[in-house]
């Protein structure tokens, strides 16, 4: 096995072990999207009309993507914590490939996200969400979701290495909660004023949410949307490619550079 | 016989913004010896360790570690060093055992689990091995940290203030471990603020002040150069002059007065001056003695004598010197 793959596997194992040692946090991160599904689904849902879909069927894919975008926060928090506590420096004094540490972290995060999707979708099924398209489409939807999560974690890793401070990362991480609010994660963008609609539709979360709804067969692609939403699968893949092309090299470089 | 230097740096410089943390650091540590890098906070000790362990790149100068260029062969250097520092740490979310296994695996140690168990046992951590390291006491953490830097026996071990912040009882096991290692031929570079620590562990001392090596020597040489501090406190101001006369005769050094406390002190390099002799002589001279002490030199004394100033003082001894600067 090549050096970085071996080191990456070791770092991947570390992340998983780390989360297993802290089960409370895992439960907490799972509770959040489920309670949002129930809250949004039943409280807002009664006041919201979505063209061509049930609101809760519309909401489930949206919440999946909104939760995936939280990878920015988790990635940022974990890497800032590692820098702050000196774990990053310890690893940097070891003969470890420079890419291995962030790669292991991002990969472990995707695995945990994939596992977390299962209980969430079970609750989704309980509130009336169904796979209304093909099985292949559903598999594609999950794959796209995980790819998006992977891209988001890399943004977070870069920002965490940049801020180097757990508390700052926590504060900044809270702000990432706002990102899905200006997208089609929770609401259809058709009703928004023109300028706001454009901004929301160029939010990568909108493209991925629309792609998931399309692939699961939950809601049609909206008419007259901006390009990434009008072509949601291509748009989502494009967004992920751009984010990874920008943030993977930035994160690896920042990791190699260290504190100063 | 030519000496092999395992750590050899020439003119290392590092600047952080306006702060010149290192201004041409020259260090030479012979193979298998312990070099104590001694200096107050802000002297540049931590920066030196961060440079020599590849965590920072020097702005100027060069260094060879175990025969490899610090910058051009950083990966080779990393394979040969162990680091325990103020800045490096084990992962508190993992247990002690998980930490050591991870580092052993990253060092490509065969039988990582067995090596981890061996080190846990050696550092008295077997009982706590399967608890998360975040719950360890300061001394245990430092021991685990030290164990982590030894998973693959390093050719050079860097210890950045290994006992700062530890209570005296927790220092002894760390010191024992370092002595044991040097017995096995590992070269050690140790930074410390405590003259006592350098005295106990180091073969050679490099005194660092404001980013440069100000003086090098053996601990004994350094101490004898500075001498022992003698101080007596007398009952009234009139007796001060008599006491000063006695001190002058005994030490041959210019006495210094602290009139508020009715105290007079002097520095001596004479090893035959013992406390009983001091007290007897003062008593015979009729000095109403309240207190008398012989104190080994402290880092402050060393700096006062050799650098001509107190070094760079700091109000935050535990704080990272770069951040303090």
Coordinates of C-alpha atoms in Angstrom, one line a residue:
Chain A
X1 CA 0.0 0.0 0.0
X2 CA 1.3 3.5 -0.8
X3 CA 2.4 5.7 2.0
X4 CA -0.5 8.1 2.0
X5 CA -3.1 5.4 1.7
X6 CA -1.5 3.5 4.7
X7 CA -1.3 6.6 6.8
X8 CA -4.8 7.7 5.6
X9 CA -6.2 4.4 6.8
X10 CA -4.6 4.8 10.2
X11 CA -6.0 8.3 10.5
X12 CA -9.4 7.1 9.3
X13 CA -9.3 4.5 12.1
X14 CA -8.3 7.2 14.6
X15 CA -11.3 9.3 13.7
X16 CA -13.8 6.4 14.0
X17 CA -12.3 5.3 17.3
X18 CA -12.5 8.9 18.5
X19 CA -16.2 9.1 17.7
X20 CA -16.8 5.6 19.2
X21 CA -15.2 6.9 22.5
X22 CA -17.7 9.8 22.5
X23 CA -21.1 8.2 21.8
X24 CA -23.0 11.0 23.4
X25 CA -21.9 13.4 20.6
X26 CA -22.9 10.9 17.9
X27 CA -26.4 10.6 19.4
X28 CA -26.7 14.4 19.6
X29 CA -25.7 15.0 16.0
X30 CA -28.4 12.5 14.9
X31 CA -31.1 14.0 17.1
X32 CA -30.8 17.4 15.5
X33 CA -32.0 16.6 11.9
X34 CA -34.7 14.3 13.2
X35 CA -36.2 16.9 15.5
X36 CA -35.9 19.5 12.6
X37 CA -37.8 17.1 10.4
X38 CA -40.6 16.8 12.9
X39 CA -40.6 20.5 13.8
X40 CA -40.4 21.8 10.2
X41 CA -42.6 19.1 8.8
X42 CA -45.5 19.6 11.1
X43 CA -45.2 23.2 12.2
X44 CA -44.1 25.0 9.0
X45 CA -45.5 22.3 6.8
X46 CA -49.1 23.2 7.5
X47 CA -48.4 26.7 6.2
X48 CA -46.3 25.8 3.2
X49 CA -47.4 24.6 -0.2
X50 CA -44.8 23.1 -2.5
X51 CA -45.7 22.8 -6.2
X52 CA -46.1 19.2 -7.2
X53 CA -45.2 17.6 -3.9
X54 CA -46.1 16.9 -0.3
X55 CA -44.1 19.2 2.0
X56 CA -42.6 16.4 4.2
X57 CA -41.5 14.5 1.1
X58 CA -39.9 17.7 -0.1
X59 CA -38.3 18.3 3.3
X60 CA -36.6 15.0 3.8
X61 CA -34.1 15.3 0.9
X62 CA -33.7 19.0 1.8
X63 CA -32.8 18.2 5.4
X64 CA -30.4 15.5 4.3
X65 CA -28.5 18.0 2.3
X66 CA -28.7 20.7 5.0
X67 CA -27.3 18.2 7.5
X68 CA -24.5 17.3 5.0
X69 CA -23.6 20.9 4.7
X70 CA -23.0 20.8 8.4
X71 CA -19.8 18.9 7.4
X72 CA -18.3 22.4 7.2
X73 CA -18.8 22.8 10.9
X74 CA -17.7 19.3 12.0
X75 CA -14.6 19.4 9.8
X76 CA -13.7 22.9 11.0
X77 CA -14.3 22.0 14.7
X78 CA -12.3 18.8 14.6
X79 CA -9.3 20.2 12.8
X80 CA -9.3 23.4 14.9
X81 CA -9.4 21.2 18.0
X82 CA -6.5 19.1 16.8
X83 CA -4.4 22.2 16.1
X84 CA -5.4 23.8 19.4
X85 CA -4.6 20.8 21.5
X86 CA -1.3 20.1 19.7
X87 CA -2.3 16.8 18.1
X88 CA -1.7 18.3 14.7
X89 CA 1.8 19.2 15.6
X90 CA 2.5 15.8 17.1
X91 CA 1.3 14.3 13.8
X92 CA 3.4 16.7 11.8
X93 CA 6.6 15.6 13.6
X94 CA 5.9 12.0 12.5
X95 CA 6.9 10.5 9.1
X96 CA 3.3 10.8 7.9
X97 CA 2.3 11.8 4.4
X98 CA 1.0 15.4 4.5
X99 CA -2.3 14.5 2.8
X100 CA -3.0 11.5 5.0
X101 CA -4.4 13.3 8.0
X102 CA -7.1 15.4 6.3
X103 CA -7.9 12.5 3.9
X104 CA -8.5 10.2 6.9
X105 CA -10.6 12.7 8.7
X106 CA -12.8 13.4 5.6
X107 CA -13.2 9.8 4.8
X108 CA -14.2 8.9 8.4
X109 CA -16.7 11.7 8.4
X110 CA -18.4 10.4 5.3
X111 CA -18.7 6.9 6.8
X112 CA -20.3 8.3 9.9
X113 CA -22.6 10.5 7.8
X114 CA -23.7 7.4 5.8
X115 CA -24.5 5.5 8.9
X116 CA -26.4 8.5 10.3
X117 CA -28.6 8.7 7.2
X118 CA -30.2 5.3 8.0
X119 CA -32.0 6.4 11.2
X120 CA -33.0 9.7 9.7
X121 CA -34.6 8.0 6.6
X122 CA -36.4 5.6 8.9
X123 CA -38.1 8.6 10.6
X124 CA -38.6 10.0 7.1
X125 CA -40.5 6.9 6.2
X126 CA -42.6 7.1 9.3
X127 CA -43.7 10.6 8.5
X128 CA -44.7 9.7 4.9
X129 CA -41.5 10.1 2.8
X130 CA -41.0 7.4 0.2
X131 CA -38.6 6.6 -2.6
X132 CA -40.9 7.5 -5.5
X133 CA -38.4 7.0 -8.3
X134 CA -36.2 4.0 -9.3
X135 CA -33.9 2.1 -6.9
X136 CA -30.9 3.2 -9.1
X137 CA -32.0 6.8 -8.7
X138 CA -32.1 6.4 -4.9
X139 CA -28.6 4.9 -4.8
X140 CA -27.4 7.8 -7.0
X141 CA -29.1 10.2 -4.6
X142 CA -27.2 8.8 -1.6
X143 CA -23.9 8.7 -3.5
X144 CA -24.4 12.4 -4.4
X145 CA -25.2 13.2 -0.8
X146 CA -22.0 11.6 0.4
X147 CA -19.9 13.3 -2.3
X148 CA -21.4 16.6 -1.2
X149 CA -20.6 15.9 2.4
X150 CA -17.1 15.0 1.5
X151 CA -16.6 18.3 -0.3
X152 CA -18.1 20.2 2.7
X153 CA -15.8 18.5 5.2
X154 CA -12.8 19.7 3.2
X155 CA -14.0 23.3 3.4
X156 CA -14.3 22.8 7.1
X157 CA -10.8 21.2 7.5
X158 CA -9.3 24.1 5.7
X159 CA -11.1 26.7 7.8
X160 CA -10.3 24.8 11.0
X161 CA -6.6 24.7 10.1
X162 CA -6.8 28.4 9.4
X163 CA -8.6 29.5 12.5
X164 CA -6.6 27.1 14.7
X165 CA -8.9 27.8 17.6
X166 CA -11.7 25.6 19.0
X167 CA -13.8 28.4 20.2
X168 CA -13.5 30.5 17.1
X169 CA -14.3 27.4 15.1
X170 CA -17.4 26.8 17.2
X171 CA -18.6 30.4 16.7
X172 CA -18.0 30.3 13.0
X173 CA -19.5 26.9 12.8
X174 CA -22.7 28.1 14.2
X175 CA -23.0 30.5 11.3
X176 CA -22.9 27.6 8.9
X177 CA -26.4 26.8 10.2
X178 CA -27.6 29.8 8.2
X179 CA -26.4 28.5 4.8
X180 CA -29.3 26.1 4.2
X181 CA -31.8 28.9 5.1
X182 CA -30.9 30.7 1.9
X183 CA -31.4 27.7 -0.4
X184 CA -34.1 25.3 -1.4
X185 CA -33.4 23.0 1.5
X186 CA -36.4 23.9 3.5
X187 CA -38.5 26.0 1.1
X188 CA -39.1 26.1 -2.7
X189 CA -37.2 29.0 -4.2
X190 CA -39.9 29.9 -6.7
X191 CA -41.7 32.1 -4.3
X192 CA -38.6 34.2 -3.4
X193 CA -38.1 37.8 -4.8
X194 CA -35.9 37.7 -8.0
X195 CA -32.6 38.7 -6.5
X196 CA -32.9 36.5 -3.5
X197 CA -34.0 33.6 -5.7
X198 CA -30.9 33.9 -7.8
X199 CA -28.7 33.9 -4.8
X200 CA -30.5 30.9 -3.3
X201 CA -30.3 28.9 -6.5
X202 CA -26.6 29.5 -6.8
X203 CA -26.2 28.1 -3.3
X204 CA -24.7 24.7 -3.9
X205 CA -27.2 23.3 -1.3
X206 CA -30.0 24.1 -3.7
X207 CA -28.5 22.2 -6.5
X208 CA -27.9 19.1 -4.4
X209 CA -31.3 19.2 -2.7
X210 CA -33.0 19.5 -6.1
X211 CA -30.9 16.6 -7.4
X212 CA -31.9 14.4 -4.5
X213 CA -35.6 15.3 -4.9
X214 CA -35.3 14.5 -8.5
X215 CA -33.4 11.2 -8.0
X216 CA -35.7 10.0 -5.2
X217 CA -38.7 11.2 -7.3
X218 CA -40.1 13.4 -4.5
X219 CA -40.5 16.7 -6.3
X220 CA -40.1 17.9 -9.9
X221 CA -37.2 20.2 -10.9
X222 CA -38.5 23.8 -10.6
X223 CA -39.3 25.7 -13.8
X224 CA -37.1 28.7 -14.8
X225 CA -34.4 28.1 -12.1
X226 CA -30.8 29.1 -12.4
X227 CA -28.6 26.6 -14.3
X228 CA -27.2 24.5 -11.4
X229 CA -30.8 23.9 -10.1
X230 CA -32.3 23.5 -13.6
X231 CA -29.7 20.7 -14.3
X232 CA -29.5 19.5 -10.7
X233 CA -27.3 16.3 -11.1
X234 CA -24.8 18.0 -13.4
X235 CA -25.0 21.1 -11.3
X236 CA -24.3 19.2 -8.1
X237 CA -21.4 17.2 -9.5
X238 CA -20.0 20.5 -10.9
X239 CA -20.3 22.2 -7.5
X240 CA -18.6 19.2 -5.7
X241 CA -15.8 19.2 -8.3
X242 CA -15.2 22.9 -7.9
X243 CA -15.3 22.8 -4.1
X244 CA -12.9 19.8 -3.9
X245 CA -10.5 21.3 -6.5
X246 CA -10.3 24.5 -4.4
X247 CA -10.3 23.2 -0.8
X248 CA -8.4 20.0 -1.0
X249 CA -5.1 21.7 -2.1
X250 CA -5.7 24.6 0.3
X251 CA -6.3 22.3 3.2
X252 CA -3.3 20.1 2.5
X253 CA -1.1 23.1 2.0
X254 CA -2.3 24.7 5.3
X255 CA -1.7 21.4 7.1
X256 CA 1.9 21.2 5.8
X257 CA 2.6 24.8 6.7
X258 CA 1.5 24.5 10.3
X259 CA 1.0 27.2 12.8
X260 CA 3.0 29.9 11.1
Chain B
X1 CA 38.8 10.8 17.5
X2 CA 36.3 13.1 15.8
X3 CA 33.1 13.9 17.5
X4 CA 29.9 13.2 15.6
X5 CA 27.3 15.8 16.2
X6 CA 23.7 14.5 16.0
X7 CA 22.3 17.9 16.1
X8 CA 24.2 20.7 14.4
X9 CA 22.7 24.0 13.6
X10 CA 24.3 27.1 12.1
X11 CA 22.9 30.5 12.1
X12 CA 19.2 29.5 12.5
X13 CA 17.0 32.5 12.2
X14 CA 13.2 32.9 12.6
X15 CA 11.1 36.0 12.7
X16 CA 7.4 36.3 13.6
X17 CA 6.3 39.6 12.3
X18 CA 8.4 42.2 14.2
X19 CA 9.6 39.7 16.7
X20 CA 13.0 38.1 15.9
X21 CA 12.6 34.9 17.8
X22 CA 15.9 33.4 16.7
X23 CA 18.8 35.5 15.7
X24 CA 21.5 33.1 14.5
X25 CA 21.3 30.0 16.7
X26 CA 24.3 27.8 16.7
X27 CA 23.9 24.5 18.5
X28 CA 26.1 21.3 18.5
X29 CA 25.0 18.2 20.3
X30 CA 27.4 15.3 20.3
X31 CA 26.0 11.9 19.7
X32 CA 24.6 10.1 22.7
X33 CA 24.8 13.2 25.0
X34 CA 22.1 15.3 26.6
X35 CA 22.2 19.0 25.8
X36 CA 20.2 21.3 28.0
X37 CA 19.0 24.4 26.3
X38 CA 18.5 26.8 29.2
X39 CA 16.8 30.1 29.1
X40 CA 13.9 32.2 30.4
X41 CA 10.6 32.5 28.6
X42 CA 10.9 34.3 25.3
X43 CA 14.5 33.4 24.8
X44 CA 13.6 31.3 21.8
X45 CA 13.8 27.8 23.2
X46 CA 10.4 26.6 21.9
X47 CA 11.0 28.2 18.5
X48 CA 14.4 26.4 18.3
X49 CA 12.7 23.1 19.0
X50 CA 9.9 23.8 16.5
X51 CA 12.5 24.5 13.8
X52 CA 14.7 21.5 14.6
X53 CA 11.6 19.2 14.6
X54 CA 10.5 20.4 11.2
X55 CA 7.4 22.1 12.5
X56 CA 8.6 25.4 11.3
X57 CA 10.9 26.4 8.4
X58 CA 13.9 28.6 9.2
X59 CA 14.1 32.0 7.6
X60 CA 17.9 31.6 7.4
X61 CA 20.6 29.2 8.5
X62 CA 20.8 25.5 8.3
X63 CA 20.8 22.4 10.4
X64 CA 21.6 18.7 10.2
X65 CA 19.8 16.2 12.4
X66 CA 21.2 12.7 12.5
X67 CA 23.0 13.4 9.3
X68 CA 20.1 14.8 7.4
X69 CA 19.4 18.3 6.2
X70 CA 16.5 19.8 8.2
X71 CA 14.8 21.4 5.3
X72 CA 15.7 19.3 2.2
X73 CA 15.4 16.0 3.9
X74 CA 12.6 16.7 6.4
X75 CA 11.0 13.3 5.9
X76 CA 14.2 11.5 6.8
X77 CA 14.6 13.8 9.8
X78 CA 11.0 12.9 11.0
X79 CA 11.8 9.2 10.8
X80 CA 14.7 9.7 13.3
X81 CA 13.3 12.1 15.9
X82 CA 11.0 11.9 18.8
X83 CA 9.3 15.0 20.2
X84 CA 7.7 15.8 23.5
X85 CA 6.8 19.4 23.8
X86 CA 4.6 22.1 25.2
X87 CA 3.0 22.3 21.8
X88 CA 2.7 18.7 20.8
X89 CA 0.2 16.5 22.4
X90 CA -1.5 13.1 22.5
X91 CA -5.1 12.8 21.5
X92 CA -7.3 13.3 24.5
X93 CA -10.3 11.6 22.7
X94 CA -8.4 8.4 22.4
X95 CA -7.3 6.1 25.3
X96 CA -3.6 5.9 26.2
X97 CA -3.4 2.6 24.4
X98 CA -5.1 3.8 21.3
X99 CA -2.8 6.8 21.1
X100 CA 0.3 4.6 21.3
X101 CA -1.0 2.1 18.8
X102 CA -1.8 4.9 16.4
X103 CA 1.7 6.5 16.6
X104 CA 3.4 3.1 16.4
X105 CA 1.4 2.3 13.3
X106 CA 2.3 5.7 11.7
X107 CA 5.9 4.9 12.5
X108 CA 5.6 1.6 10.8
X109 CA 6.5 -0.3 13.9
X110 CA 5.9 -4.0 13.6
X111 CA 3.6 -5.3 16.3
X112 CA 2.2 -2.0 17.2
X113 CA 0.0 -3.5 19.9
X114 CA 2.8 -5.2 21.7
X115 CA 5.0 -2.1 21.6
X116 CA 2.1 0.0 23.0
X117 CA 1.7 -2.4 25.9
X118 CA 5.4 -2.4 26.6
X119 CA 5.6 1.4 26.7
X120 CA 2.4 1.7 28.9
X121 CA 4.0 -0.7 31.3
X122 CA 7.3 1.1 31.3
X123 CA 5.7 4.4 32.1
X124 CA 3.3 3.0 34.7
X125 CA 0.2 3.6 32.7
X126 CA -1.1 0.1 32.3
X127 CA -3.9 0.6 34.7
X128 CA -5.1 3.8 32.9
X129 CA -4.4 2.4 29.5
X130 CA -8.0 2.0 28.4
X131 CA -9.3 5.3 29.7
X132 CA -9.5 8.4 27.5
X133 CA -6.3 10.4 27.8
X134 CA -8.3 13.6 28.5
X135 CA -8.9 12.3 32.0
X136 CA -5.2 11.8 32.8
X137 CA -3.4 13.9 35.3
X138 CA -0.7 16.3 34.1
X139 CA 2.0 13.9 35.1
X140 CA 0.3 11.0 33.3
X141 CA -0.2 13.0 30.2
X142 CA 3.4 14.0 30.1
X143 CA 4.5 10.4 30.6
X144 CA 2.1 9.2 27.8
X145 CA 3.5 12.0 25.6
X146 CA 7.0 10.8 26.3
X147 CA 6.0 7.3 25.6
X148 CA 4.5 8.4 22.3
X149 CA 7.8 9.9 21.2
X150 CA 9.5 6.6 21.9
X151 CA 7.3 4.2 19.9
X152 CA 10.1 3.8 17.5
X153 CA 13.4 4.4 19.4
X154 CA 14.4 7.8 18.1
X155 CA 18.0 8.7 17.3
X156 CA 17.3 12.2 18.7
X157 CA 14.7 13.0 21.3
X158 CA 13.6 16.6 21.7
X159 CA 12.0 17.5 25.0
X160 CA 10.6 21.0 25.2
X161 CA 10.2 21.9 28.9
X162 CA 9.2 18.4 29.8
X163 CA 8.4 19.1 33.4
X164 CA 7.1 22.7 33.2
X165 CA 3.7 22.7 35.0
X166 CA 4.4 19.4 36.8
X167 CA 4.6 19.2 40.5
X168 CA 7.9 18.1 41.9
X169 CA 6.8 14.5 42.5
X170 CA 5.7 14.1 38.9
X171 CA 9.1 15.3 37.7
X172 CA 11.1 12.4 39.0
X173 CA 9.5 9.7 36.7
X174 CA 10.1 12.0 33.7
X175 CA 13.7 12.5 34.7
X176 CA 14.2 8.8 35.3
X177 CA 12.9 8.0 31.8
X178 CA 15.2 10.5 30.2
X179 CA 18.2 9.1 32.0
X180 CA 17.3 5.6 31.0
X181 CA 17.1 6.6 27.4
X182 CA 20.4 8.3 27.3
X183 CA 21.8 5.1 28.8
X184 CA 20.6 3.4 25.6
X185 CA 22.5 5.8 23.4
X186 CA 19.7 8.3 22.4
X187 CA 20.8 11.9 21.9
X188 CA 18.6 14.3 23.8
X189 CA 18.0 18.0 23.3
X190 CA 16.1 19.3 26.3
X191 CA 14.9 22.8 26.9
X192 CA 14.2 24.0 30.4
X193 CA 13.8 27.1 32.6
X194 CA 15.1 25.2 35.6
X195 CA 18.9 25.1 36.3
X196 CA 18.2 22.2 38.5
X197 CA 16.7 20.2 35.7
X198 CA 19.6 20.9 33.4
X199 CA 22.0 20.1 36.2
X200 CA 20.5 16.7 36.7
X201 CA 20.1 15.6 33.1
X202 CA 22.4 17.5 30.8
X203 CA 26.0 16.7 29.9
X204 CA 26.3 20.2 28.3
X205 CA 24.3 23.3 28.6
X206 CA 23.6 26.0 26.0
X207 CA 22.4 29.2 27.6
X208 CA 20.0 30.9 25.3
X209 CA 19.2 34.6 25.5
X210 CA 17.2 36.6 23.0
X211 CA 17.4 34.1 20.2
X212 CA 21.1 33.3 20.4
X213 CA 23.4 30.9 22.4
X214 CA 25.0 33.2 24.9
X215 CA 27.2 30.6 26.6
X216 CA 28.0 26.9 26.5
X217 CA 29.5 24.7 29.2
X218 CA 29.0 21.8 31.6
X219 CA 26.5 22.2 34.4
X220 CA 29.3 22.0 37.0
X221 CA 31.3 24.6 35.1
X222 CA 28.4 26.9 34.9
X223 CA 27.6 26.6 38.6
X224 CA 31.1 27.1 39.7
X225 CA 31.4 30.1 37.4
X226 CA 28.4 31.7 39.1
X227 CA 29.1 30.4 42.6
X228 CA 27.0 29.9 45.7
X229 CA 24.9 32.7 47.1
X230 CA 25.5 33.4 50.8
X231 CA 23.1 35.6 52.7
X232 CA 22.9 36.5 56.4
X233 CA 20.2 38.5 58.2
X234 CA 21.2 40.3 61.4
X235 CA 19.2 41.8 64.3
X236 CA 20.1 45.5 63.9
X237 CA 21.6 47.8 61.3
X238 CA 24.8 48.4 63.3
X239 CA 25.7 44.7 63.0
X240 CA 25.4 44.8 59.2
X241 CA 28.9 46.3 58.8
X242 CA 30.5 43.7 61.0
X243 CA 28.7 40.9 59.1
X244 CA 29.7 42.4 55.8
X245 CA 33.3 42.4 57.0
X246 CA 33.1 38.7 57.8
X247 CA 31.5 37.9 54.5
X248 CA 34.2 39.8 52.7
X249 CA 36.9 37.8 54.5
X250 CA 35.2 34.5 53.8
X251 CA 34.2 35.0 50.2
X252 CA 36.6 37.6 48.9
X253 CA 33.6 39.1 47.0
X254 CA 32.0 42.5 47.3
X255 CA 29.0 42.2 49.6
X256 CA 25.6 43.5 48.6
X257 CA 23.2 45.0 51.1
X258 CA 19.5 44.8 51.6
X259 CA 19.0 47.4 54.3
X260 CA 15.3 47.0 54.7
X261 CA 15.7 43.4 55.8
X262 CA 19.0 44.0 57.6
X263 CA 20.5 41.5 55.2
X264 CA 23.9 41.2 53.5
X265 CA 24.8 38.8 50.8
X266 CA 27.8 37.7 48.7
X267 CA 28.7 35.1 46.0
X268 CA 31.4 32.6 46.5
X269 CA 33.0 29.8 44.4
X270 CA 34.7 28.3 47.4
X271 CA 33.3 24.8 48.0
X272 CA 34.8 24.7 51.6
X273 CA 32.4 27.3 52.8
X274 CA 29.8 25.4 54.7
X275 CA 26.9 26.6 56.8
X276 CA 28.4 25.6 60.2
X277 CA 31.7 27.4 59.3
X278 CA 29.8 30.5 58.2
X279 CA 27.7 30.6 61.4
X280 CA 30.7 29.9 63.7
X281 CA 32.7 32.7 62.1
X282 CA 29.8 35.2 62.4
X283 CA 29.1 34.2 66.0
X284 CA 32.8 34.5 66.9
X285 CA 32.7 38.1 65.5
X286 CA 29.8 38.8 67.8
X287 CA 27.2 39.3 65.1
X288 CA 23.6 39.0 66.4
X289 CA 22.6 36.5 63.7
X290 CA 18.9 35.9 62.8
X291 CA 19.2 33.9 59.6
X292 CA 21.9 32.5 57.4
X293 CA 21.7 30.6 54.1
X294 CA 23.8 29.1 51.3
X295 CA 21.8 28.9 48.2
X296 CA 22.9 27.2 44.9
X297 CA 22.7 29.5 41.9
X298 CA 19.4 29.9 40.1
X299 CA 18.9 30.6 36.5
X300 CA 18.5 34.3 37.4
X301 CA 22.0 34.3 39.0
X302 CA 23.4 32.6 35.9
X303 CA 21.9 35.2 33.6
X304 CA 22.9 38.0 35.9
X305 CA 26.5 36.8 35.9
X306 CA 26.9 35.6 32.2
X307 CA 24.6 37.8 30.2
X308 CA 24.6 40.9 32.5
X309 CA 20.8 41.0 32.8
X310 CA 17.9 39.0 34.0
X311 CA 17.2 37.6 30.5
X312 CA 13.8 38.3 29.2
X313 CA 11.4 38.1 32.1
X314 CA 7.8 36.9 31.7
X315 CA 4.7 37.0 33.9
X316 CA 3.4 33.9 32.3
X317 CA 5.9 31.1 32.9
X318 CA 3.6 28.4 31.6
X319 CA 2.7 30.2 28.4
X320 CA 4.2 29.4 25.1
X321 CA 7.0 31.8 24.6
X322 CA 6.1 32.6 21.1
X323 CA 2.7 33.7 22.1
X324 CA 4.1 35.6 25.1
X325 CA 6.5 37.4 22.8

